[in-house]
Amino acid sequence: MDQLPELYAVFQGEVASVTEYGAFIKIPGTPKQGLVHKSQMSNCRVDKPSEMVDVGEKVWVKLIGKEKKDDKLKLSLSMKVVNQGTGKDLDPNNVVLDQEARKKCSFRDYTNQKITLEAVLNTVCKKCGCPGHFAKDCFMQPGGTKYTLIPEDEPNTDLEASDSTNSDNGNQPARKKAKRKEKNSPSRKRKKKHHKKKHKE
């Protein structure tokens, strides 16, 4: 442990082996190796780590994690936060690493959990045998939910009566106009003239 680099230290190491999920890097001054996962090799998506590095190649890495499991120390390394030409730390404040750690913590795997949906439409009442409601909501059960009919609106006779009177009053001027037209009609005037002639004779 004392000979290992400190956490977030940047150093140059040699590629010991390449796998489908990443590359193992030799830690200088120790017999231990650290893993650069393919997600830490580049900011772009890496499908084949063998296309990124070769065995024996020297790369700049940053120690981003130490985990002790089953009496074995696992070291996690990153290449994408270090300039491979100069060895400069591109994430000195570990902002990128913190964001990635938060994403991992916020992600939860729900694939093993069963989702059950309860629909009221699939239920059958034990009291009346009808589908679509529970026994406690059945109106057939004493003390259950009671439903009342909404009374229909009765027609307002006063309004109808007033409308009829208004309609009658409204027709009166029309009748007067019709009588005036009859008085002033040409046929009526002719009858008056004919009656005057007979009277003179």
mmCIF file of C-alpha atoms in Angstrom:
data_model
loop_
_atom_site.group_PDB
_atom_site.id
_atom_site.type_symbol
_atom_site.label_atom_id
_atom_site.label_comp_id
_atom_site.label_asym_id
_atom_site.label_seq_id
_atom_site.Cartn_x
_atom_site.Cartn_y
_atom_site.Cartn_z
ATOM 1 C CA MET A 1 0.000 0.000 0.000
ATOM 2 C CA ASP A 2 2.841 2.410 0.830
ATOM 3 C CA GLN A 3 4.472 1.956 -2.585
ATOM 4 C CA LEU A 4 1.258 2.574 -4.514
ATOM 5 C CA PRO A 5 0.577 6.013 -6.001
ATOM 6 C CA GLU A 6 -1.804 8.257 -4.132
ATOM 7 C CA LEU A 7 -5.417 8.562 -5.205
ATOM 8 C CA TYR A 8 -5.848 10.890 -8.221
ATOM 9 C CA ALA A 9 -2.118 10.762 -8.954
ATOM 10 C CA VAL A 10 -0.985 10.821 -12.599
ATOM 11 C CA PHE A 11 1.803 8.493 -13.772
ATOM 12 C CA GLN A 12 3.007 6.615 -16.831
ATOM 13 C CA GLY A 13 2.592 2.853 -17.009
ATOM 14 C CA GLU A 14 3.075 -0.007 -19.432
ATOM 15 C CA VAL A 15 0.208 -2.000 -20.939
ATOM 16 C CA ALA A 16 0.425 -5.557 -19.565
ATOM 17 C CA SER A 17 -2.603 -7.093 -21.312
ATOM 18 C CA VAL A 18 -5.696 -6.127 -23.299
ATOM 19 C CA THR A 19 -9.140 -7.666 -22.804
ATOM 20 C CA GLU A 20 -12.611 -7.129 -24.233
ATOM 21 C CA TYR A 21 -13.539 -4.770 -21.393
ATOM 22 C CA GLY A 22 -10.290 -2.799 -21.026
ATOM 23 C CA ALA A 23 -6.533 -2.906 -20.513
ATOM 24 C CA PHE A 24 -4.349 -3.754 -17.500
ATOM 25 C CA ILE A 25 -1.526 -1.315 -16.799
ATOM 26 C CA LYS A 26 1.603 -2.082 -14.776
ATOM 27 C CA ILE A 27 2.046 0.189 -11.765
ATOM 28 C CA PRO A 28 5.683 1.412 -11.747
ATOM 29 C CA GLY A 29 7.686 0.296 -8.692
ATOM 30 C CA THR A 30 5.142 -2.402 -7.712
ATOM 31 C CA PRO A 31 4.090 -5.814 -9.020
ATOM 32 C CA LYS A 32 0.459 -4.701 -9.069
ATOM 33 C CA GLN A 33 -1.625 -3.759 -12.076
ATOM 34 C CA GLY A 34 -4.540 -1.412 -12.545
ATOM 35 C CA LEU A 35 -7.475 -1.663 -14.934
ATOM 36 C CA VAL A 36 -8.370 0.992 -17.468
ATOM 37 C CA HIS A 37 -11.959 0.190 -18.364
ATOM 38 C CA LYS A 38 -12.878 0.845 -21.982
ATOM 39 C CA SER A 39 -15.227 3.616 -20.812
ATOM 40 C CA GLN A 40 -12.149 5.400 -19.365
ATOM 41 C CA MET A 41 -9.971 5.073 -22.459
ATOM 42 C CA SER A 42 -11.470 7.926 -24.453
ATOM 43 C CA ASN A 43 -14.250 10.493 -24.404
ATOM 44 C CA CYS A 44 -15.620 8.706 -27.463
ATOM 45 C CA ARG A 45 -17.262 5.295 -27.381
ATOM 46 C CA VAL A 46 -14.750 2.432 -27.435
ATOM 47 C CA ASP A 47 -15.987 -0.987 -28.557
ATOM 48 C CA LYS A 48 -12.631 -2.735 -28.948
ATOM 49 C CA PRO A 49 -9.857 -1.763 -26.478
ATOM 50 C CA SER A 50 -7.325 -3.529 -28.723
ATOM 51 C CA GLU A 51 -7.819 -0.725 -31.250
ATOM 52 C CA MET A 52 -6.774 1.851 -28.639
ATOM 53 C CA VAL A 53 -3.656 0.309 -27.041
ATOM 54 C CA ASP A 54 -1.174 -2.508 -27.622
ATOM 55 C CA VAL A 55 0.694 -4.710 -25.162
ATOM 56 C CA GLY A 56 4.004 -3.100 -24.157
ATOM 57 C CA GLU A 57 2.810 0.407 -25.028
ATOM 58 C CA LYS A 58 3.318 3.127 -22.428
ATOM 59 C CA VAL A 59 0.349 5.324 -21.584
ATOM 60 C CA TRP A 60 -0.426 8.118 -19.151
ATOM 61 C CA VAL A 61 -3.058 7.198 -16.570
ATOM 62 C CA LYS A 62 -4.688 8.632 -13.473
ATOM 63 C CA LEU A 63 -5.494 6.564 -10.391
ATOM 64 C CA ILE A 64 -9.229 7.175 -9.867
ATOM 65 C CA GLY A 65 -10.195 4.402 -7.454
ATOM 66 C CA LYS A 66 -8.987 1.884 -4.895
ATOM 67 C CA GLU A 67 -11.209 -0.974 -3.793
ATOM 68 C CA LYS A 68 -10.303 -3.842 -1.495
ATOM 69 C CA LYS A 69 -12.361 -6.966 -2.141
ATOM 70 C CA ASP A 70 -11.658 -10.531 -0.964
ATOM 71 C CA ASP A 71 -8.231 -9.491 0.389
ATOM 72 C CA LYS A 72 -7.354 -8.169 -3.058
ATOM 73 C CA LEU A 73 -6.782 -4.552 -3.946
ATOM 74 C CA LYS A 74 -8.384 -3.420 -7.196
ATOM 75 C CA LEU A 75 -7.042 -0.264 -8.800
ATOM 76 C CA SER A 76 -9.086 1.733 -11.308
ATOM 77 C CA LEU A 77 -7.259 3.902 -13.826
ATOM 78 C CA SER A 78 -8.314 6.445 -16.424
ATOM 79 C CA MET A 79 -6.659 7.523 -19.662
ATOM 80 C CA LYS A 80 -9.209 10.032 -20.939
ATOM 81 C CA VAL A 81 -8.585 12.598 -18.181
ATOM 82 C CA VAL A 82 -4.845 12.733 -18.968
ATOM 83 C CA ASN A 83 -3.176 14.226 -22.036
ATOM 84 C CA GLN A 84 -1.418 11.251 -23.649
ATOM 85 C CA GLY A 85 1.193 13.494 -25.249
ATOM 86 C CA THR A 86 2.297 15.562 -22.249
ATOM 87 C CA GLY A 87 0.884 13.686 -19.242
ATOM 88 C CA LYS A 88 -1.040 16.777 -18.101
ATOM 89 C CA ASP A 89 -4.055 16.227 -15.850
ATOM 90 C CA LEU A 90 -7.119 17.390 -17.823
ATOM 91 C CA ASP A 91 -9.393 17.108 -14.783
ATOM 92 C CA PRO A 92 -7.358 18.464 -11.840
ATOM 93 C CA ASN A 93 -10.462 19.170 -9.735
ATOM 94 C CA ASN A 94 -11.995 15.760 -10.524
ATOM 95 C CA VAL A 95 -15.191 17.371 -11.782
ATOM 96 C CA VAL A 96 -15.650 14.834 -14.588
ATOM 97 C CA LEU A 97 -15.027 11.924 -12.234
ATOM 98 C CA ASP A 98 -17.559 13.254 -9.713
ATOM 99 C CA GLN A 99 -20.208 13.608 -12.415
ATOM 100 C CA GLU A 100 -19.635 10.046 -13.581
ATOM 101 C CA ALA A 101 -19.824 8.764 -10.002
ATOM 102 C CA ARG A 102 -23.157 10.547 -9.490
ATOM 103 C CA LYS A 103 -24.564 9.006 -12.654
ATOM 104 C CA LYS A 104 -23.613 5.542 -11.434
ATOM 105 C CA CYS A 105 -25.241 6.159 -8.046
ATOM 106 C CA SER A 106 -28.441 7.536 -9.567
ATOM 107 C CA PHE A 107 -28.831 4.550 -11.899
ATOM 108 C CA ARG A 108 -30.756 1.618 -10.469
ATOM 109 C CA ASP A 109 -31.454 -1.692 -12.076
ATOM 110 C CA TYR A 110 -35.163 -2.551 -11.922
ATOM 111 C CA THR A 111 -35.027 -5.509 -14.306
ATOM 112 C CA ASN A 112 -35.402 -8.083 -11.512
ATOM 113 C CA GLN A 113 -38.404 -6.366 -9.962
ATOM 114 C CA LYS A 114 -41.860 -7.439 -11.025
ATOM 115 C CA ILE A 115 -44.382 -4.770 -11.863
ATOM 116 C CA THR A 116 -47.975 -5.626 -11.024
ATOM 117 C CA LEU A 117 -50.885 -3.564 -12.231
ATOM 118 C CA GLU A 118 -54.222 -3.620 -10.439
ATOM 119 C CA ALA A 119 -57.152 -2.555 -12.544
ATOM 120 C CA VAL A 120 -60.615 -2.058 -11.130
ATOM 121 C CA LEU A 121 -62.143 -3.188 -14.417
ATOM 122 C CA ASN A 122 -60.788 -6.706 -13.911
ATOM 123 C CA THR A 123 -62.355 -7.079 -10.462
ATOM 124 C CA VAL A 124 -65.684 -8.782 -9.817
ATOM 125 C CA CYS A 125 -67.965 -7.794 -6.966
ATOM 126 C CA LYS A 126 -68.554 -10.617 -4.487
ATOM 127 C CA LYS A 127 -71.999 -9.279 -3.576
ATOM 128 C CA CYS A 128 -73.715 -8.802 -6.906
ATOM 129 C CA GLY A 129 -71.294 -10.612 -9.206
ATOM 130 C CA CYS A 130 -70.928 -7.640 -11.540
ATOM 131 C CA PRO A 131 -67.477 -6.611 -12.797
ATOM 132 C CA GLY A 132 -65.952 -3.174 -12.461
ATOM 133 C CA HIS A 133 -66.217 -2.432 -8.729
ATOM 134 C CA PHE A 134 -65.323 -3.791 -5.308
ATOM 135 C CA ALA A 135 -67.730 -5.272 -2.792
ATOM 136 C CA LYS A 136 -67.274 -2.305 -0.452
ATOM 137 C CA ASP A 137 -68.439 0.038 -3.219
ATOM 138 C CA CYS A 138 -71.409 -2.096 -4.233
ATOM 139 C CA PHE A 139 -74.772 -0.346 -3.894
ATOM 140 C CA MET A 140 -76.415 -3.728 -3.226
ATOM 141 C CA GLN A 141 -74.533 -4.113 0.053
ATOM 142 C CA PRO A 142 -76.113 -2.624 3.210
ATOM 143 C CA GLY A 143 -74.100 0.382 4.201
ATOM 144 C CA GLY A 144 -72.340 0.462 0.838
ATOM 145 C CA THR A 145 -72.096 3.305 -1.582
ATOM 146 C CA LYS A 146 -75.489 4.824 -2.333
ATOM 147 C CA TYR A 147 -76.321 6.428 -5.618
ATOM 148 C CA THR A 148 -79.059 9.045 -6.009
ATOM 149 C CA LEU A 149 -80.697 10.164 -9.217
ATOM 150 C CA ILE A 150 -80.327 13.761 -10.225
ATOM 151 C CA PRO A 151 -83.817 15.332 -10.528
ATOM 152 C CA GLU A 152 -84.721 16.598 -13.947
ATOM 153 C CA ASP A 153 -85.274 20.306 -14.385
ATOM 154 C CA GLU A 154 -89.036 21.050 -14.499
ATOM 155 C CA PRO A 155 -90.128 23.319 -17.325
ATOM 156 C CA ASN A 156 -90.820 26.853 -16.167
ATOM 157 C CA THR A 157 -94.513 27.476 -16.969
ATOM 158 C CA ASP A 158 -94.263 31.162 -16.076
ATOM 159 C CA LEU A 159 -91.609 31.716 -18.715
ATOM 160 C CA GLU A 160 -93.649 29.839 -21.319
ATOM 161 C CA ALA A 161 -96.741 31.883 -20.481
ATOM 162 C CA SER A 162 -94.825 35.143 -20.748
ATOM 163 C CA ASP A 163 -93.349 34.004 -24.061
ATOM 164 C CA SER A 164 -96.824 33.199 -25.406
ATOM 165 C CA THR A 165 -98.208 36.598 -24.347
ATOM 166 C CA ASN A 166 -95.248 38.337 -25.884
ATOM 167 C CA SER A 167 -95.786 36.422 -29.090
ATOM 168 C CA ASP A 168 -99.472 37.401 -29.125
ATOM 169 C CA ASN A 169 -98.636 41.026 -28.468
ATOM 170 C CA GLY A 170 -96.025 40.872 -31.125
ATOM 171 C CA ASN A 171 -98.617 39.640 -33.653
ATOM 172 C CA GLN A 172 -101.049 42.496 -32.949
ATOM 173 C CA PRO A 173 -99.134 45.145 -34.903
ATOM 174 C CA ALA A 174 -98.876 42.731 -37.790
ATOM 175 C CA ARG A 175 -102.663 42.268 -37.823
ATOM 176 C CA LYS A 176 -103.223 46.029 -37.794
ATOM 177 C CA LYS A 177 -100.862 46.418 -40.713
ATOM 178 C CA ALA A 178 -102.738 43.723 -42.616
ATOM 179 C CA LYS A 179 -106.039 45.581 -42.063
ATOM 180 C CA ARG A 180 -104.501 48.829 -43.268
ATOM 181 C CA LYS A 181 -103.268 47.109 -46.401
ATOM 182 C CA GLU A 182 -106.744 45.752 -47.069
ATOM 183 C CA LYS A 183 -108.253 49.262 -46.749
ATOM 184 C CA ASN A 184 -105.702 50.755 -49.109
ATOM 185 C CA SER A 185 -105.883 47.918 -51.651
ATOM 186 C CA PRO A 186 -106.897 48.896 -55.289
ATOM 187 C CA SER A 187 -109.791 46.414 -55.366
ATOM 188 C CA ARG A 188 -111.367 48.060 -52.329
ATOM 189 C CA LYS A 189 -111.030 51.510 -53.935
ATOM 190 C CA ARG A 190 -112.738 50.245 -57.111
ATOM 191 C CA LYS A 191 -115.652 48.915 -55.079
ATOM 192 C CA LYS A 192 -116.085 52.328 -53.432
ATOM 193 C CA LYS A 193 -116.134 54.124 -56.817
ATOM 194 C CA HIS A 194 -118.652 51.657 -58.244
ATOM 195 C CA HIS A 195 -120.894 52.148 -55.233
ATOM 196 C CA LYS A 196 -120.819 55.968 -55.679
ATOM 197 C CA LYS A 197 -121.843 55.694 -59.348
ATOM 198 C CA LYS A 198 -124.851 53.549 -58.482
ATOM 199 C CA HIS A 199 -125.865 56.012 -55.813
ATOM 200 C CA LYS A 200 -125.818 58.928 -58.328
ATOM 201 C CA GLU A 201 -128.004 57.052 -60.774
#
